[in-house]
Amino acid sequence: MAKLRQKNPQTVPQAEEIRALEHLSMDVTVNFSKGAQLSSHIYNICSEAKETIYSREEDVKFWMEKGVDGSMFEVLPQSADLPDLQHCRACTDRWKPCICSYALNIEWYPCMLKYCKSRDAAGKTTSYKCGIRSCQKAYSFDYYVPQKQLCLWDEET
């Protein structure tokens, strides 16, 4: 355990690599009460959701290929289905449906091994594991809401 202890615990870690923003369109809802079929962790992680959680269509296809019951999923309306559907930050009517956005930035996480170089007794360069590389990653999630009232945090740009 001593090897895992941080040398300077008061320092704020900085990511060595900043990965590109990943934009995800959450176009399917999952019935929360049936979510345990997907993972036993959903109830604890998404407990504030109460009724519905969001997912992507490609994830749903994967789960259905694994034999998960398709009745727990509902495809949400898309911009192509409703041509006047706006992003919630641009929508002025709080009772109108819109596309809500939620941004998540993970400032620091261990993402891969770090290798260092040294020379052996013969002078040949060798590499060895010398730590863990850290990364930063940002996500943007878009999903349909039946009324802007359900997406008030998206008013800030």
Short mmCIF file of C-alpha atoms in Angstrom, two decimals, residues 19-149:
data_model
loop_
_atom_site.label_atom_id
_atom_site.label_comp_id
_atom_site.label_asym_id
_atom_site.label_seq_id
_atom_site.Cartn_x
_atom_site.Cartn_y
_atom_site.Cartn_z
CA ARG A 19 -8.54 14.13 -24.66
CA ALA A 20 -11.07 15.46 -27.18
CA LEU A 21 -14.63 16.41 -26.25
CA GLU A 22 -17.03 13.54 -26.88
CA HIS A 23 -20.54 14.55 -27.94
CA LEU A 24 -23.21 11.92 -27.15
CA SER A 25 -26.83 12.02 -28.27
CA MET A 26 -28.98 10.24 -25.70
CA ASP A 27 -31.88 9.21 -27.92
CA VAL A 28 -33.52 6.41 -25.89
CA THR A 29 -35.05 6.27 -22.42
CA VAL A 30 -34.77 3.26 -20.13
CA ASN A 31 -37.51 2.43 -17.64
CA PHE A 32 -35.73 2.93 -14.30
CA SER A 33 -37.64 0.15 -12.52
CA LYS A 34 -36.36 -2.38 -15.09
CA GLY A 35 -32.82 -0.98 -15.28
CA ALA A 36 -31.38 -3.65 -12.97
CA GLN A 37 -31.54 -6.01 -15.97
CA LEU A 38 -28.74 -3.93 -17.52
CA SER A 39 -26.60 -3.50 -14.42
CA SER A 40 -27.02 -4.03 -10.70
CA HIS A 41 -25.34 -0.63 -10.17
CA ILE A 42 -28.03 1.44 -11.95
CA TYR A 43 -30.27 1.65 -8.90
CA ASN A 44 -27.50 3.17 -6.73
CA ILE A 45 -25.90 5.38 -9.37
CA CYS A 46 -29.13 6.73 -10.89
CA SER A 47 -31.36 6.71 -7.80
CA GLU A 48 -32.30 10.39 -8.24
CA ALA A 49 -33.79 9.63 -11.68
CA LYS A 50 -36.82 7.83 -10.15
CA GLU A 51 -38.59 6.99 -13.46
CA THR A 52 -36.37 7.24 -16.51
CA ILE A 53 -32.70 7.21 -17.43
CA TYR A 54 -31.20 8.02 -20.83
CA SER A 55 -29.09 5.89 -23.15
CA ARG A 56 -27.91 5.75 -26.74
CA GLU A 57 -29.52 3.71 -29.49
CA GLU A 58 -26.26 1.83 -30.22
CA ASP A 59 -26.06 0.76 -26.55
CA VAL A 60 -29.66 -0.48 -26.66
CA LYS A 61 -28.90 -2.55 -29.79
CA PHE A 62 -25.96 -4.13 -27.96
CA TRP A 63 -28.10 -5.01 -24.93
CA MET A 64 -30.89 -6.42 -27.07
CA GLU A 65 -28.38 -8.66 -28.90
CA LYS A 66 -27.44 -9.98 -25.44
CA GLY A 67 -31.09 -10.91 -24.80
CA VAL A 68 -32.34 -7.93 -22.76
CA ASP A 69 -36.10 -7.31 -23.02
CA GLY A 70 -36.75 -4.46 -25.46
CA SER A 71 -39.92 -3.31 -23.67
CA MET A 72 -37.85 -1.29 -21.17
CA PHE A 73 -36.63 1.06 -23.92
CA GLU A 74 -38.45 3.95 -25.59
CA VAL A 75 -37.01 5.88 -28.53
CA LEU A 76 -37.23 9.64 -27.98
CA PRO A 77 -38.36 12.17 -30.62
CA GLN A 78 -35.45 13.52 -32.66
CA SER A 79 -34.85 16.87 -34.33
CA ALA A 80 -35.75 15.30 -37.70
CA ASP A 81 -39.12 14.15 -36.26
CA LEU A 82 -39.91 17.63 -34.89
CA PRO A 83 -38.38 20.26 -37.22
CA ASP A 84 -39.10 23.19 -34.86
CA LEU A 85 -37.35 21.45 -31.91
CA GLN A 86 -34.69 23.80 -30.48
CA HIS A 87 -31.94 23.49 -27.92
CA CYS A 88 -33.34 24.44 -24.53
CA ARG A 89 -30.90 27.36 -24.11
CA ALA A 90 -32.48 28.97 -27.21
CA CYS A 91 -36.08 28.14 -26.28
CA THR A 92 -38.07 30.92 -24.57
CA ASP A 93 -41.23 28.96 -23.69
CA ARG A 94 -40.68 26.92 -20.49
CA TRP A 95 -43.50 24.50 -21.43
CA LYS A 96 -42.24 23.69 -24.92
CA PRO A 97 -40.25 20.50 -25.70
CA CYS A 98 -36.56 21.00 -26.48
CA ILE A 99 -33.15 19.33 -26.64
CA CYS A 100 -31.38 19.60 -23.28
CA SER A 101 -27.59 19.56 -22.94
CA TYR A 102 -25.51 18.47 -20.00
CA ALA A 103 -21.72 18.84 -19.89
CA LEU A 104 -19.41 16.69 -17.79
CA ASN A 105 -15.69 17.26 -17.43
CA ILE A 106 -13.47 14.70 -15.72
CA GLU A 107 -10.45 16.79 -14.77
CA TRP A 108 -8.13 13.95 -13.84
CA TYR A 109 -8.18 10.17 -14.08
CA PRO A 110 -5.52 7.48 -14.53
CA CYS A 111 -5.67 6.43 -18.18
CA MET A 112 -2.60 4.36 -19.06
CA LEU A 113 0.78 3.18 -17.89
CA LYS A 114 3.72 5.55 -18.13
CA TYR A 115 7.00 4.18 -19.48
CA CYS A 116 10.42 5.59 -18.76
CA LYS A 117 13.71 4.87 -20.51
CA SER A 118 17.01 3.81 -19.03
CA ARG A 119 20.23 2.20 -20.19
CA ASP A 120 21.26 -1.29 -19.22
CA ALA A 121 24.82 -2.36 -18.38
CA ALA A 122 25.62 -2.77 -22.09
CA GLY A 123 24.42 0.77 -22.82
CA LYS A 124 21.30 -0.38 -24.64
CA THR A 125 18.14 1.75 -24.10
CA THR A 126 15.32 -0.11 -22.38
CA SER A 127 11.93 1.04 -21.20
CA TYR A 128 10.20 0.13 -17.97
CA LYS A 129 6.90 0.91 -16.25
CA CYS A 130 7.45 3.92 -14.03
CA GLY A 131 3.99 5.22 -13.17
CA ILE A 132 0.53 5.98 -14.41
CA ARG A 133 -0.29 8.60 -17.02
CA SER A 134 -3.25 10.89 -16.23
CA CYS A 135 -5.87 12.24 -18.64
CA GLN A 136 -8.68 14.79 -18.79
CA LYS A 137 -11.90 14.06 -20.71
CA ALA A 138 -15.03 16.11 -21.44
CA TYR A 139 -18.45 14.86 -22.49
CA SER A 140 -21.53 16.64 -23.79
CA PHE A 141 -24.87 14.83 -23.55
CA ASP A 142 -27.93 15.94 -25.56
CA TYR A 143 -31.40 14.53 -24.88
CA TYR A 144 -35.06 15.34 -25.50
CA VAL A 145 -37.21 16.80 -22.71
CA PRO A 146 -40.98 17.27 -23.07
CA GLN A 147 -40.73 20.76 -21.55
CA LYS A 148 -37.94 23.23 -20.90
CA GLN A 149 -38.87 23.23 -17.17
#
